[in-house]
Coordinates of C-alpha atoms in Angstrom, one line a residue:
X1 CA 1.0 17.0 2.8
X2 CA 1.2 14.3 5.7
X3 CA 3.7 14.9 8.7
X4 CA 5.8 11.8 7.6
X5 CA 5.4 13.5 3.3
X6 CA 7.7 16.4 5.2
X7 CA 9.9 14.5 7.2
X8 CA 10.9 13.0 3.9
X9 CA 11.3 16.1 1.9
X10 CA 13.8 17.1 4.5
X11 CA 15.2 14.0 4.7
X12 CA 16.2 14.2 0.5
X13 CA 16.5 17.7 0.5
X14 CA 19.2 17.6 3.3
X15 CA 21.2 14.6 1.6
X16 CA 20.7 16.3 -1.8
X17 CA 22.3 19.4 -0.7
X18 CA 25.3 17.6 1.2
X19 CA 25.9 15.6 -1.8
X20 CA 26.0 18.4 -4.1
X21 CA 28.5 20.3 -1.7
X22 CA 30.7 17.8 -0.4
X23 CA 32.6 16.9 -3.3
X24 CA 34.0 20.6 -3.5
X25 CA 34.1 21.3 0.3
X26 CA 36.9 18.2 0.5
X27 CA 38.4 19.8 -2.5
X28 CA 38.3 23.1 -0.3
X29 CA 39.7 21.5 2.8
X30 CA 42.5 20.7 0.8
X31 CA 43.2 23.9 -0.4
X32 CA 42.8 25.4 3.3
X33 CA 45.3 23.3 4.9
X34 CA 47.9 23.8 2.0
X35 CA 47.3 28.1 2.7
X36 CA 47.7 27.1 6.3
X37 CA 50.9 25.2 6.1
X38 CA 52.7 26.7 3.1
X39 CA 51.6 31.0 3.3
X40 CA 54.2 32.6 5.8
X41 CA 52.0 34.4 7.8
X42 CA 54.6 36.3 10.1
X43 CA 55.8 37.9 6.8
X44 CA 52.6 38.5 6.0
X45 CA 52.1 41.1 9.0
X46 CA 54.2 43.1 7.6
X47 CA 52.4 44.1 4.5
X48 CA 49.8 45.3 6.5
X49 CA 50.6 48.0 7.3
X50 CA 52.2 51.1 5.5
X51 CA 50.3 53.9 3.2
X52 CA 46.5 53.0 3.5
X53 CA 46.0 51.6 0.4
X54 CA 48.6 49.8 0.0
X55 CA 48.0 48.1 3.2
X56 CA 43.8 47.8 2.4
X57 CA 44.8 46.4 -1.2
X58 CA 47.1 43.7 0.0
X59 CA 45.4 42.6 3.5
X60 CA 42.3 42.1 1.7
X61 CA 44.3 39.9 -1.6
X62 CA 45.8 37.9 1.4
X63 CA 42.2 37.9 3.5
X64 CA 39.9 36.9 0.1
X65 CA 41.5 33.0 -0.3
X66 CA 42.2 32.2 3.2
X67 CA 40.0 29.8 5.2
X68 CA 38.8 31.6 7.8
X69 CA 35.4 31.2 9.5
X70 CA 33.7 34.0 10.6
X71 CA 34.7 33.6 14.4
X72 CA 38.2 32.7 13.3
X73 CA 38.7 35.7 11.5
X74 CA 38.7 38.2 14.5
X75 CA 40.9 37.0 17.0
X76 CA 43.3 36.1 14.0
X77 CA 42.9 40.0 13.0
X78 CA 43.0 41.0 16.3
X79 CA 46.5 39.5 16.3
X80 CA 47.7 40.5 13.3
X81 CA 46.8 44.4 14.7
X82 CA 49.0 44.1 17.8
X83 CA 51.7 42.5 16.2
X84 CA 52.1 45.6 13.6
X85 CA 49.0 45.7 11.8
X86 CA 47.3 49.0 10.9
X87 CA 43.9 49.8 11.9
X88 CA 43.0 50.0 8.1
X89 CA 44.4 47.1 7.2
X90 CA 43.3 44.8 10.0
X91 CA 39.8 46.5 9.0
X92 CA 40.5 45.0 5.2
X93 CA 41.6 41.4 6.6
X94 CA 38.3 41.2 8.7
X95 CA 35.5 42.3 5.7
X96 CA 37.2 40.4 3.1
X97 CA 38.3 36.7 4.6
X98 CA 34.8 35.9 6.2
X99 CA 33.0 36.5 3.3
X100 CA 35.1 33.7 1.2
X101 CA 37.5 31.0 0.9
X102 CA 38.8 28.5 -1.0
X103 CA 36.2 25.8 0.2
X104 CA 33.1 28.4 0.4
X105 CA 34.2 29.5 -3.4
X106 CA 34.0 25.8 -4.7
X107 CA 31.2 25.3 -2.4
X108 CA 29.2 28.5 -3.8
X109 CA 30.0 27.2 -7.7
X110 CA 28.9 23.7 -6.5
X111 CA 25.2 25.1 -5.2
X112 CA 25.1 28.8 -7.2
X113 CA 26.9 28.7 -10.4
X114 CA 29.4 30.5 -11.7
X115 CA 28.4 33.9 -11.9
X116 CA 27.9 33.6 -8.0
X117 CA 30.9 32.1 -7.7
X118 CA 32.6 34.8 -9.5
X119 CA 31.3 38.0 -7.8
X120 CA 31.6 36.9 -4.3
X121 CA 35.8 36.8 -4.4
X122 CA 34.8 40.4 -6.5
X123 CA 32.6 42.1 -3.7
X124 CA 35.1 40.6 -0.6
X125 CA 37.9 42.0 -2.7
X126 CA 36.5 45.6 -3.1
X127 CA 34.7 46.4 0.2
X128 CA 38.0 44.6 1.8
X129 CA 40.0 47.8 0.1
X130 CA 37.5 50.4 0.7
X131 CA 36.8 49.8 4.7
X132 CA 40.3 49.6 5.0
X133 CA 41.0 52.8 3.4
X134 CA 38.3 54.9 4.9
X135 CA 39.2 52.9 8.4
X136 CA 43.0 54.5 7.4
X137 CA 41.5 57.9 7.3
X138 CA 39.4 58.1 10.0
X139 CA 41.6 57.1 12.4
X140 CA 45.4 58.6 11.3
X141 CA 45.1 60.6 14.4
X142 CA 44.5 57.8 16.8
X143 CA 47.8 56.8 18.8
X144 CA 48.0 52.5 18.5
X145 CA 48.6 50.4 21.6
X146 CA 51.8 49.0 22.6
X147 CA 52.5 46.2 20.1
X148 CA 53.7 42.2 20.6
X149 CA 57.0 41.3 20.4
X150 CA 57.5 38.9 17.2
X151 CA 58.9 35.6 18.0
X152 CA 60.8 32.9 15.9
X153 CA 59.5 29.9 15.1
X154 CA 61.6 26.7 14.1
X155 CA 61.3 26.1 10.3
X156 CA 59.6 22.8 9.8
X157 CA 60.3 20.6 6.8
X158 CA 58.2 19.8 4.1
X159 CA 56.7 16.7 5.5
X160 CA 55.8 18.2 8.6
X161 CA 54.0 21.2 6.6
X162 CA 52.3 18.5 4.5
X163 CA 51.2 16.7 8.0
X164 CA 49.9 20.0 9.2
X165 CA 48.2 21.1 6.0
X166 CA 46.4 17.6 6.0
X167 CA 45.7 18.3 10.0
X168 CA 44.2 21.6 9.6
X169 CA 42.2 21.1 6.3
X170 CA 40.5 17.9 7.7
X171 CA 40.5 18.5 11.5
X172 CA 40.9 21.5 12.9
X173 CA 38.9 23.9 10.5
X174 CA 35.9 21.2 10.0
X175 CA 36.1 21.5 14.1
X176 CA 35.4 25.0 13.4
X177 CA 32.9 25.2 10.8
X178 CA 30.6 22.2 11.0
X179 CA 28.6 23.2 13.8
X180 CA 27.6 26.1 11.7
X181 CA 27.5 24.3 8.0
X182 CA 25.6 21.8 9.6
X183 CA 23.0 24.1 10.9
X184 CA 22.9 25.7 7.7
X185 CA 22.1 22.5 5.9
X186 CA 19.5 21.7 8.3
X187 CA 17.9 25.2 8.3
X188 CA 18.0 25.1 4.5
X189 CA 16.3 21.7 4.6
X190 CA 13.5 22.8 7.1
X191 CA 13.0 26.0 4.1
X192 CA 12.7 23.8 2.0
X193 CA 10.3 21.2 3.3
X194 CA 8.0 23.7 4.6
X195 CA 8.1 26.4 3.0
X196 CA 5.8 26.4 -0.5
X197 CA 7.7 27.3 -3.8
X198 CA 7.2 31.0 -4.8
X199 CA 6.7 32.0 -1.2
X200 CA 8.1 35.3 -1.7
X201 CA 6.7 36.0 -5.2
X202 CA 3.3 35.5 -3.0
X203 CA 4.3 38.5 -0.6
X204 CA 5.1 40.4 -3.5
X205 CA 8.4 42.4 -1.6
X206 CA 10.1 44.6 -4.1
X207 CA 14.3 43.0 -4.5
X208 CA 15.2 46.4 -2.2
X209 CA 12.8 45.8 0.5
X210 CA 14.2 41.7 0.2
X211 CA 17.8 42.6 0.5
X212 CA 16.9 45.3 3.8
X213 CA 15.0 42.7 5.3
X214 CA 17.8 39.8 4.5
X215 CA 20.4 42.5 6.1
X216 CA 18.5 43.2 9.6
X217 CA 18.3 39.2 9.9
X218 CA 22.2 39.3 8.6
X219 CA 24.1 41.0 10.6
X220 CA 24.0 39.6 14.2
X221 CA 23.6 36.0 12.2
X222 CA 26.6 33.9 13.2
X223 CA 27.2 31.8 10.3
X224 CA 30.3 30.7 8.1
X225 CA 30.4 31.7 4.6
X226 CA 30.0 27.8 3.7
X227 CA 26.8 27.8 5.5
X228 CA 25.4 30.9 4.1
X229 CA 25.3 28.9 0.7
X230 CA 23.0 26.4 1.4
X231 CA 20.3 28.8 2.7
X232 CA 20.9 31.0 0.0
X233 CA 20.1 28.2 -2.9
X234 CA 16.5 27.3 -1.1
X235 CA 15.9 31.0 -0.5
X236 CA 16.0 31.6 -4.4
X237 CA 14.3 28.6 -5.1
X238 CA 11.5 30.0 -2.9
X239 CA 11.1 33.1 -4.8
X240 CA 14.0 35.9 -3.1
X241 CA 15.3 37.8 -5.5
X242 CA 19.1 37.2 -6.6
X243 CA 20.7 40.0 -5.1
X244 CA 18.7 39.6 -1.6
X245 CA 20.2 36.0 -1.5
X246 CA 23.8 37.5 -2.6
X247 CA 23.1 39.8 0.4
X248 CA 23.1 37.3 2.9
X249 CA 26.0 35.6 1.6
X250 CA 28.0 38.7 1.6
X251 CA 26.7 40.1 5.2
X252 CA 26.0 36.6 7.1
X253 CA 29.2 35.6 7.3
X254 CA 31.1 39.3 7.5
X255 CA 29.1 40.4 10.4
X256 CA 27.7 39.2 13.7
X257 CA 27.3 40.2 17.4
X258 CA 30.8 39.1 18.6
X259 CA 32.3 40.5 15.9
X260 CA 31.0 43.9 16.3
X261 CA 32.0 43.8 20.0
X262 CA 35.6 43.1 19.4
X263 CA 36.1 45.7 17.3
X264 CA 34.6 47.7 19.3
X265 CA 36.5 47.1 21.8
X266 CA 40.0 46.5 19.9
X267 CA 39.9 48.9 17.6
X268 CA 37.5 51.9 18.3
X269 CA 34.1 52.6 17.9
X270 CA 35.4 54.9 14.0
X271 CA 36.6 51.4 13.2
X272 CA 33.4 49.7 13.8
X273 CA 31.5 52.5 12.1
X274 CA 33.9 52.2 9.0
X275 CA 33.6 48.1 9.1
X276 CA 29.9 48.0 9.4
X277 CA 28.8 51.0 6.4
X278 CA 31.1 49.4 4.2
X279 CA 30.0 46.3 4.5
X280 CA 26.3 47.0 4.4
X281 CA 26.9 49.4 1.5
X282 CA 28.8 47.1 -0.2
X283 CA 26.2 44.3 0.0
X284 CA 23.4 46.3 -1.2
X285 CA 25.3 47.6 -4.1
X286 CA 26.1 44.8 -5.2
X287 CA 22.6 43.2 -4.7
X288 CA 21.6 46.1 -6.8
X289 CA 23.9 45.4 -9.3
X290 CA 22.8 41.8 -9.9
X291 CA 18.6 42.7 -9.8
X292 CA 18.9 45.6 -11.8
X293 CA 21.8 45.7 -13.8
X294 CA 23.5 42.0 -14.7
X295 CA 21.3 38.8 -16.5
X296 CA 18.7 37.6 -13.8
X297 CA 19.2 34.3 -15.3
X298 CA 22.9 33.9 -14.5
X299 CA 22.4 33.0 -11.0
X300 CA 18.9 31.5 -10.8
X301 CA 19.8 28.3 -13.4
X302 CA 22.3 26.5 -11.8
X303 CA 20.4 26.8 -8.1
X304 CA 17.0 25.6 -9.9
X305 CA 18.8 22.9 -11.8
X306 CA 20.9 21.3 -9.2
X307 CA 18.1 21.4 -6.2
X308 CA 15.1 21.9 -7.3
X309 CA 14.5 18.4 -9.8
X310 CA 17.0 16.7 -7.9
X311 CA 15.7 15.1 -4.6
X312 CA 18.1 12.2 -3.9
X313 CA 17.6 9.8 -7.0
X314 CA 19.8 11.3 -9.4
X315 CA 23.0 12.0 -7.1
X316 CA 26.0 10.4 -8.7
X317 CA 28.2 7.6 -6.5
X318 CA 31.0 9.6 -6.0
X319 CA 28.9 12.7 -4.6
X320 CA 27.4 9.8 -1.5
X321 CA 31.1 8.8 -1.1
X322 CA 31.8 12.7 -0.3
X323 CA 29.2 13.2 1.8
X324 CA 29.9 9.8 3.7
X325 CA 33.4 11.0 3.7
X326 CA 32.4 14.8 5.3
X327 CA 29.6 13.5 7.7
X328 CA 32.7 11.0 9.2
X329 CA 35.3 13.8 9.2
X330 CA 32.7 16.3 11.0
X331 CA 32.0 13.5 13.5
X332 CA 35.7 12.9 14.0
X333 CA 36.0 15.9 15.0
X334 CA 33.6 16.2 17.4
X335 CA 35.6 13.0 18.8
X336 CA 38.8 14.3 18.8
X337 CA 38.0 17.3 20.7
X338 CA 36.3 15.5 23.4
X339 CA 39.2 13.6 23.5
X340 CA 42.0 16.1 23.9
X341 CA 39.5 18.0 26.4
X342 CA 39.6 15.1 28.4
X343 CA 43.2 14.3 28.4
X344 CA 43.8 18.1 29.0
X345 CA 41.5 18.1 32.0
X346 CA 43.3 15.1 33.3
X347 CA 47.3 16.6 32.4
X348 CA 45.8 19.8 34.6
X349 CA 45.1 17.7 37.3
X350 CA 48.8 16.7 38.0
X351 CA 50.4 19.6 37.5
X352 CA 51.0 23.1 39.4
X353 CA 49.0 25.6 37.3
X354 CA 47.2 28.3 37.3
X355 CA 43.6 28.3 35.6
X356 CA 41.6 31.8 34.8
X357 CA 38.0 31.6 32.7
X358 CA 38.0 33.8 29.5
X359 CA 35.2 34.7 27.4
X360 CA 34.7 35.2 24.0
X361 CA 37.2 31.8 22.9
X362 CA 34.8 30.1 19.9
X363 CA 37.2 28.6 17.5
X364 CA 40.8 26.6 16.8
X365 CA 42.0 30.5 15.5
X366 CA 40.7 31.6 19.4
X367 CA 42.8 28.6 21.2
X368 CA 46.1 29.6 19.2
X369 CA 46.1 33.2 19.1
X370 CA 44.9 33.3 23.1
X371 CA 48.0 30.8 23.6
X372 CA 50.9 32.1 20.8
X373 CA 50.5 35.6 22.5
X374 CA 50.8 34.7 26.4
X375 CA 53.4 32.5 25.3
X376 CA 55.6 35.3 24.0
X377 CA 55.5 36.4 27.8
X378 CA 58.5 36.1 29.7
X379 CA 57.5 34.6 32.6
X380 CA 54.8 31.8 30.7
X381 CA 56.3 28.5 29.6
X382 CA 53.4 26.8 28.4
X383 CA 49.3 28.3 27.9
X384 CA 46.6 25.9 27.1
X385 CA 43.1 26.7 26.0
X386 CA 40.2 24.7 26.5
X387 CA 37.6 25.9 24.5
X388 CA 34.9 23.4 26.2
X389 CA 35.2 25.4 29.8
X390 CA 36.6 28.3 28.0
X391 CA 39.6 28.5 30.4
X392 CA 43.1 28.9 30.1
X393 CA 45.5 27.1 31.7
X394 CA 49.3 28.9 31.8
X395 CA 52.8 27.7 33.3
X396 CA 55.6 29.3 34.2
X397 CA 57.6 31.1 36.6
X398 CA 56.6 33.9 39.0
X399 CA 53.7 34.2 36.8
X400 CA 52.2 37.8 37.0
X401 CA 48.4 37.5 37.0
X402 CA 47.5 41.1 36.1
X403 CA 49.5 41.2 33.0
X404 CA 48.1 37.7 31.9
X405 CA 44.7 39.4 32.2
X406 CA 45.7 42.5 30.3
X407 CA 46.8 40.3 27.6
X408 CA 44.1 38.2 27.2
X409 CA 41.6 42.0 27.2
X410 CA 43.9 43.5 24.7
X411 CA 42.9 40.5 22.0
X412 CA 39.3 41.4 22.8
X413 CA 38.3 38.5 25.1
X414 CA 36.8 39.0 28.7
X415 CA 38.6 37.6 31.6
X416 CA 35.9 36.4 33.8

C-alpha cells in the first residue's frame, strides 16, 4: 500500500468508528447529566459506610452507572472518604465507576455486542464488592483522619436540575473525556491502518500470555472507559483474543499512574494493595472466563460485522448527524473552557486574592471537589480552580495558608 492508500484507511476507519459510537455516546451524555442532576449524592455518602459488605455492595451499585472518567473518579472518591466514607467502600466506588457508565455501556454494545456489553456492568459490579471487602478487612485496625464537615446546599427546582443535567451531560463531562476518547479513536484508527489483519494470530501468543501483556500496558494507561472501546474493537479485529481485549477494557480505565498515587497517599499503601490485586485478578478471571469457558463467537461477531466491512460507505444518515453533532460538542468544549479561563484570569486580576499552584487537578470532578471542600472552611468565601495553570484562587477573610494547604494534601493533590 501507498502512503496516501493509509492515510485513507485512517481517514474511514476513524469516521467509521465515530459514526458507529456517536449515536449511543449522545444517548449516554444524556443519561450522565440526568444521574448528575437527579441522584442525591450527599445522601449517598452515607451508605458508604457501615459493615463492610454492606458498604462494598452498595458503593459499588451506586459507582457501576455513574459517569465518571477515570481521573474523575478519584478526587470524587477521595471526597466521599473524608466526608464519612469507609476505606472499603471508597475502595468499591473507585474499581467499579471507572470501569463503566451509562455512555461507555451503550458505547461498548454500539462497537462490542451484547455479550460485552453485558459482562462489563458484571465484572465492575463484582470486583467493586470484593476490593471493598478485603480493603474492609485489612484495614479495621487503621484509625481514619479527621472528617469534613457536611454542608447544606439550597434545593434547586426541577428546571434548574434539568439545566444542569443538560450542562453536565453535554459540557462539562465531554470537557473531561474527549481528550481521551479522541485519542482512543485516533490510536484505534492508526491500528487499524497499519497494522495487517491477523497480526496477532501471526505471533501466535497463547490468550494468557495476550491478557498479561495487555495488563503491563494497562495499568499506568490513562484512558476513560469510552476510549478503551474503540481500541479494543480493532485489537480483536487484528487477531487478540476476546478476553485479552476484555482485559484492557476492564484494567485501562480502573487503573493508572495518578490513580495509584492517590491512594497511596489517601488511603494507605493496604488500600492500594487491596485495589490493585483485585482488580488485576478480577480482569484475568474474567478474561479467562470468556477464552475458555463462554462462546468465542459472542463477542467476535458484532466487532467484525460493524468495522471490519464497513469503511465509511454504508454508515446510515443519522449516524454522520451524531458524529457531526459530538465532533461540535467536543470542540465547544474546548471553547468554552478557554473562555471561562480567560475571563477567570481577568476577574483575578481585579480583585485581592490569594493564588497557590496545586498539582494533580485533571478534570471538572478535580475543580469541584478541590473548591466544595475549601469552601466548607470558615474563613474561605469563594475558591476557584483553574485547571489550565492548575492553581487555585481562594477569598476570604484572615485566610490561614497552612490549613488551605493541608486541605488541598488531604484530597491527595500536591501543593506546589
Amino acid at each position: 500500500m501507498e502512503l496516501t492508500d493509509y492515510i485513507q484507511k485512517f481517514f474511514n476507519d476513524f469516521l467509521t468508528i465515530l459514526s458507529e459510537m456517536s449515536p449511543y455516546l449522545l444517548l449516554g451524555f444524556f443519561f450522565a447529566g440526568l444521574l448528575y442532576a437527579f441522584m442525591p449524592r450527599q445522601k449517598i455518602e452515607k451508605y458508604f459506610s457501615g459493615s463492610p459488605l454492606k458498604s462494598s455492595v452498595l458503593a459499588s451499585l451506586f459507582g457501576v452507572p455513574l459517569p465518571l472518567c477515570s481521573c474523575g473518579v478519584i478526587p470524587t472518591g477521595t471526597a466521599l472518604y473524608k466526608n464519612g466514607a469507609s476505606k472499603g467502600g471508597t475502595v468499591s466506588f473507585l474499581i467499579s465507576t471507572p470501569q463503566t457508565g451509562v455512555d461507555s455501556i451503550l458505547a461498548t454494545f454500539s462497537l462490542l455486542g451484547l455479550p460485552f456489553a453485558i459482562i462489563r456492568p458484571i465484572a465492575a459490579l463484582i470486583t467493586g464488592i470484593t476490593g471493598g471487602y478485603i480493603t474492609s478487612k485489612i484495614t479495621k485496625e487503621e484509625v481514619k483522619e479527621v472528617q469534613f464537615e457536611e454542608t447544606k446546599k439550597a434545593k434547586k427546582s426541577f428546571l434548574q436540575k434539568v439545566k444542569d443535567a443538560f450542562k453536565y451531560g453535554f459540557l462539562d463531562f465531554i470537557q473531561d473525556i474527549s481528550k481521551w476518547l479522541v485519542v482512543g479513536l485516533v490510536l484505534a484508527a492508526i491500528i487499524s491502518a497499519l497494522i495487517p489483519d491477523d497480526f496477532f494470530n501471526v505471533l501466535n501468543l497463547s490468550p494468557i500470555l495476550q491478557m498479561l501483556l495487555i495488563l503491563v500496558v494497562s495499568i499506568p494507561l490513562y484512558i476513560c472507559a469510552t476510549g478503551t472501546i474503540p481500541l479494543a474493537a480493532v485489537l480483536l479485529l487484528k487477531g487478540i483474543s476476546p478476553g485479552a481485549a476484555f482485559v484492557l477494557l476492564m484494567a485501562g480505565p480502573a487503573t493508572n499512574a495518578a490513580t495509584i498515587t492517590m491512594i497511596g497517599k489517601v488511603l494507605g499503601k493496604r488500600s492500594l494493595f487491596a485495589y490493585l490485586g483485585t482488580i488485576i485478578a478480577g480482569a484475568l478471571s474474567f478474561g479467562l472466563l470468556i477464552d475458555y469457558v463462554l462462546p468465542t463467537q459472542w463477542f467476535m461477531q458484532v466487532a467484525n460485522q460493524q468495522l471490519s466491512h464497513n469503511h465509511g460507505q454504508d454508515l446510515q444518515w443519522w449516524q454522520i448527524l451524531s458524529a457531526i453533532t459530538l465532533m461540535a460538542l467536543i470542540i465547544n468544549g474546548y471553547i468554552q473552557k478557554f473562555i471561562n479561563n480567560k475571563t477567570q484570569t481577568k476577574n483575578n486580576n481585579i480583585m485581592d486574592v490569594q493564588t497557590i499552584k496545586v498539582d494533580g487537578m485533571t478534570c471538572n470532578h478535580c475543580k469541584a471537589n478541590v473548591e466544595s471542600n475549601l469552601e466548607k472552611l470558615p474563613f474561605v468565601n469563594v475558591a476557584k480552580v483553574n485547571l489550565t495553570d492548575k492553581t487555585v484562587t481562594i477569598e476570604g477573610d484572615n485566610i490561614e495558608m497552612e490549613l488551605i494547604k493541608n486541605t488541598i494534601d488531604s484530597l491527595g493533590y500536591k501543593n506546589l
